[in-house]
CSV table of N, CA and C in Angstrom, one decimal:
chain,number,residue,atom,x,y,z
A,629,MET,N,-33.4,12.5,16.9
A,629,MET,CA,-32.8,11.3,16.4
A,629,MET,C,-32.7,11.2,14.8
A,630,ASN,N,-33.8,11.6,14.2
A,630,ASN,CA,-33.9,11.6,12.8
A,630,ASN,C,-32.9,12.5,12.2
A,631,GLU,N,-32.7,13.7,12.8
A,631,GLU,CA,-31.8,14.7,12.3
A,631,GLU,C,-30.4,14.1,12.3
A,632,ARG,N,-30.0,13.5,13.4
A,632,ARG,CA,-28.7,12.9,13.5
A,632,ARG,C,-28.5,11.8,12.5
A,633,ARG,N,-29.5,11.0,12.2
A,633,ARG,CA,-29.4,10.0,11.2
A,633,ARG,C,-29.1,10.6,9.9
A,634,GLY,N,-29.8,11.8,9.6
A,634,GLY,CA,-29.5,12.5,8.3
A,634,GLY,C,-28.1,12.9,8.2
A,635,VAL,N,-27.6,13.5,9.3
A,635,VAL,CA,-26.2,13.9,9.3
A,635,VAL,C,-25.2,12.8,9.0
A,636,THR,N,-25.5,11.7,9.7
A,636,THR,CA,-24.7,10.5,9.5
A,636,THR,C,-24.7,10.0,8.1
A,637,ASN,N,-25.9,10.0,7.5
A,637,ASN,CA,-26.0,9.6,6.1
A,637,ASN,C,-25.2,10.5,5.2
A,638,GLU,N,-25.3,11.8,5.5
A,638,GLU,CA,-24.6,12.8,4.6
A,638,GLU,C,-23.1,12.5,4.8
A,639,ARG,N,-22.6,12.3,6.0
A,639,ARG,CA,-21.2,12.0,6.2
A,639,ARG,C,-20.8,10.7,5.5
A,640,ARG,N,-21.6,9.7,5.5
A,640,ARG,CA,-21.3,8.5,4.8
A,640,ARG,C,-21.2,8.8,3.3
A,641,GLY,N,-22.0,9.6,2.8
A,641,GLY,CA,-21.9,10.0,1.4
A,641,GLY,C,-20.6,10.7,1.1
A,642,VAL,N,-20.2,11.5,1.9
A,642,VAL,CA,-18.9,12.2,1.7
A,642,VAL,C,-17.8,11.2,1.7
A,643,THR,N,-17.8,10.3,2.7
A,643,THR,CA,-16.8,9.2,2.8
A,643,THR,C,-16.7,8.4,1.5
A,644,ASN,N,-17.9,8.1,1.0
A,644,ASN,CA,-17.9,7.3,-0.2
A,644,ASN,C,-17.3,8.0,-1.4
A,645,GLU,N,-17.6,9.3,-1.5
A,645,GLU,CA,-17.0,10.1,-2.5
A,645,GLU,C,-15.5,10.2,-2.4
A,646,ASN,N,-15.0,10.3,-1.1
A,646,ASN,CA,-13.6,10.3,-0.9
A,646,ASN,C,-12.9,9.0,-1.3
A,647,ASP,N,-13.6,7.9,-0.9
A,647,ASP,CA,-13.1,6.6,-1.3
A,647,ASP,C,-13.0,6.4,-2.8
A,648,GLU,N,-14.0,6.9,-3.5
A,648,GLU,CA,-14.0,6.8,-5.0
A,648,GLU,C,-12.9,7.6,-5.5
A,649,PHE,N,-12.6,8.8,-5.0
A,649,PHE,CA,-11.5,9.7,-5.4
A,649,PHE,C,-10.2,9.0,-5.1
A,650,THR,N,-10.1,8.3,-4.0
A,650,THR,CA,-8.8,7.6,-3.6
A,650,THR,C,-8.6,6.5,-4.6
A,651,ASN,N,-9.7,5.8,-5.0
A,651,ASN,CA,-9.6,4.7,-5.9
A,651,ASN,C,-9.1,5.2,-7.3
A,652,GLU,N,-9.6,6.4,-7.7
A,652,GLU,CA,-9.2,7.0,-9.0
A,652,GLU,C,-7.7,7.3,-8.9
A,653,ILE,N,-7.3,7.8,-7.8
A,653,ILE,CA,-5.8,8.2,-7.7
A,653,ILE,C,-5.0,6.9,-7.8
A,654,GLU,N,-5.4,5.8,-7.1
A,654,GLU,CA,-4.7,4.6,-7.1
A,654,GLU,C,-4.6,4.0,-8.5
A,655,ALA,N,-5.8,4.1,-9.2
A,655,ALA,CA,-5.8,3.6,-10.6
A,655,ALA,C,-4.9,4.3,-11.5
A,656,PHE,N,-4.9,5.7,-11.3
A,656,PHE,CA,-4.0,6.5,-12.1
A,656,PHE,C,-2.5,6.2,-11.8
A,657,MET,N,-2.2,6.0,-10.5
A,657,MET,CA,-0.8,5.7,-10.2
A,657,MET,C,-0.4,4.3,-10.7
A,658,ASN,N,-1.3,3.4,-10.7
A,658,ASN,CA,-1.0,2.0,-11.3
A,658,ASN,C,-0.8,2.1,-12.8
A,659,GLU,N,-1.6,3.0,-13.5
A,659,GLU,CA,-1.5,3.1,-14.9
A,659,GLU,C,-0.2,3.8,-15.3
A,660,SER,N,0.1,4.9,-14.5
A,660,SER,CA,1.3,5.7,-14.9
A,660,SER,C,2.6,5.1,-14.4
A,661,GLY,N,2.6,4.2,-13.5
A,661,GLY,CA,3.8,3.5,-13.2
A,661,GLY,C,4.5,3.7,-11.8
A,662,PRO,N,4.5,4.9,-11.3
A,662,PRO,CA,5.4,5.1,-10.1
A,662,PRO,C,5.1,4.1,-9.0
A,663,LEU,N,3.8,3.9,-8.7
A,663,LEU,CA,3.4,3.0,-7.6
A,663,LEU,C,3.9,1.5,-7.9
A,664,THR,N,3.9,1.2,-9.2
A,664,THR,CA,4.3,-0.2,-9.6
A,664,THR,C,5.8,-0.3,-9.3
A,665,TYR,N,6.6,0.8,-9.7
A,665,TYR,CA,8.0,0.7,-9.5
A,665,TYR,C,8.4,0.7,-8.0
A,666,ILE,N,7.6,1.4,-7.2
A,666,ILE,CA,7.8,1.4,-5.7
A,666,ILE,C,7.6,0.0,-5.2
A,667,LYS,N,6.5,-0.6,-5.6
A,667,LYS,CA,6.2,-2.0,-5.2
A,667,LYS,C,7.3,-3.0,-5.6
A,668,LYS,N,7.7,-2.9,-6.8
A,668,LYS,CA,8.8,-3.8,-7.3
A,668,LYS,C,10.1,-3.5,-6.5
A,669,GLY,N,10.4,-2.3,-6.3
A,669,GLY,CA,11.6,-1.9,-5.5
A,669,GLY,C,11.5,-2.5,-4.1
A,670,CYS,N,10.3,-2.4,-3.5
A,670,CYS,CA,10.2,-3.0,-2.1
A,670,CYS,C,10.4,-4.5,-2.1
A,671,VAL,N,9.8,-5.1,-3.1
A,671,VAL,CA,10.0,-6.6,-3.3
A,671,VAL,C,11.5,-6.9,-3.5
A,672,GLU,N,12.1,-6.2,-4.3
A,672,GLU,CA,13.6,-6.4,-4.6
A,672,GLU,C,14.4,-6.2,-3.3
A,673,ILE,N,14.1,-5.2,-2.6
A,673,ILE,CA,14.8,-4.9,-1.3
A,673,ILE,C,14.6,-6.0,-0.3
A,674,ALA,N,13.3,-6.5,-0.2
A,674,ALA,CA,13.0,-7.6,0.7
A,674,ALA,C,13.8,-8.9,0.3
A,675,ALA,N,13.8,-9.1,-1.0
A,675,ALA,CA,14.5,-10.3,-1.6
A,675,ALA,C,16.0,-10.2,-1.3
A,676,SER,N,16.6,-9.1,-1.5
A,676,SER,CA,18.0,-8.9,-1.3
A,676,SER,C,18.4,-9.0,0.2
A,677,SER,N,17.4,-8.5,1.0
A,677,SER,CA,17.6,-8.6,2.4
A,677,SER,C,17.6,-10.0,2.9
A,678,ASN,N,16.7,-10.8,2.3
A,678,ASN,CA,16.7,-12.3,2.7
A,678,ASN,C,18.0,-12.9,2.2
A,679,LEU,N,18.4,-12.6,1.0
A,679,LEU,CA,19.7,-13.2,0.4
A,679,LEU,C,20.8,-12.8,1.3
A,680,LEU,N,20.9,-11.6,1.8
A,680,LEU,CA,22.0,-11.1,2.7
A,680,LEU,C,21.9,-11.9,4.0
A,681,LYS,N,20.7,-12.1,4.5
A,681,LYS,CA,20.6,-12.9,5.8
A,681,LYS,C,21.2,-14.3,5.5
A,682,ASP,N,20.8,-14.9,4.4
A,682,ASP,CA,21.3,-16.3,4.1
A,682,ASP,C,22.8,-16.3,4.0
A,683,ILE,N,23.4,-15.3,3.4
A,683,ILE,CA,24.8,-15.2,3.2
A,683,ILE,C,25.5,-15.1,4.6
A,684,MET,N,24.9,-14.3,5.4
A,684,MET,CA,25.5,-14.1,6.8
A,684,MET,C,25.4,-15.3,7.6
A,685,VAL,N,24.3,-16.1,7.5
A,685,VAL,CA,24.2,-17.4,8.2
A,685,VAL,C,25.2,-18.3,7.7
A,686,ASN,N,25.4,-18.4,6.4
A,686,ASN,CA,26.4,-19.3,5.8
A,686,ASN,C,27.8,-18.9,6.3
A,687,ILE,N,28.1,-17.7,6.3
A,687,ILE,CA,29.5,-17.2,6.8
A,687,ILE,C,29.6,-17.6,8.3
A,688,THR,N,28.6,-17.4,9.1
A,688,THR,CA,28.6,-17.7,10.5
A,688,THR,C,28.8,-19.2,10.7
A,689,LEU,N,28.1,-20.0,9.9
A,689,LEU,CA,28.3,-21.5,10.0
A,689,LEU,C,29.6,-21.9,9.5
A,690,ALA,N,30.2,-21.3,8.5
A,690,ALA,CA,31.5,-21.6,8.0
A,690,ALA,C,32.6,-21.3,9.1
A,691,ILE,N,32.4,-20.3,9.8
A,691,ILE,CA,33.4,-19.9,10.8
A,691,ILE,C,33.2,-20.8,12.0
């Protein structure tokens, strides 16, 4: 039982290191810009999609 706990704790340690590495990558991406542009692009696409839906509804109602 104790040996298994040790292995589990070691694995948790590795997971924590991976999480820290992932956080570093995300921080770098946010600083350097690409992720920010992607987020802005997704927001713009969503906004234009909603605008298009509104236009289509208005056209349908007009007809």
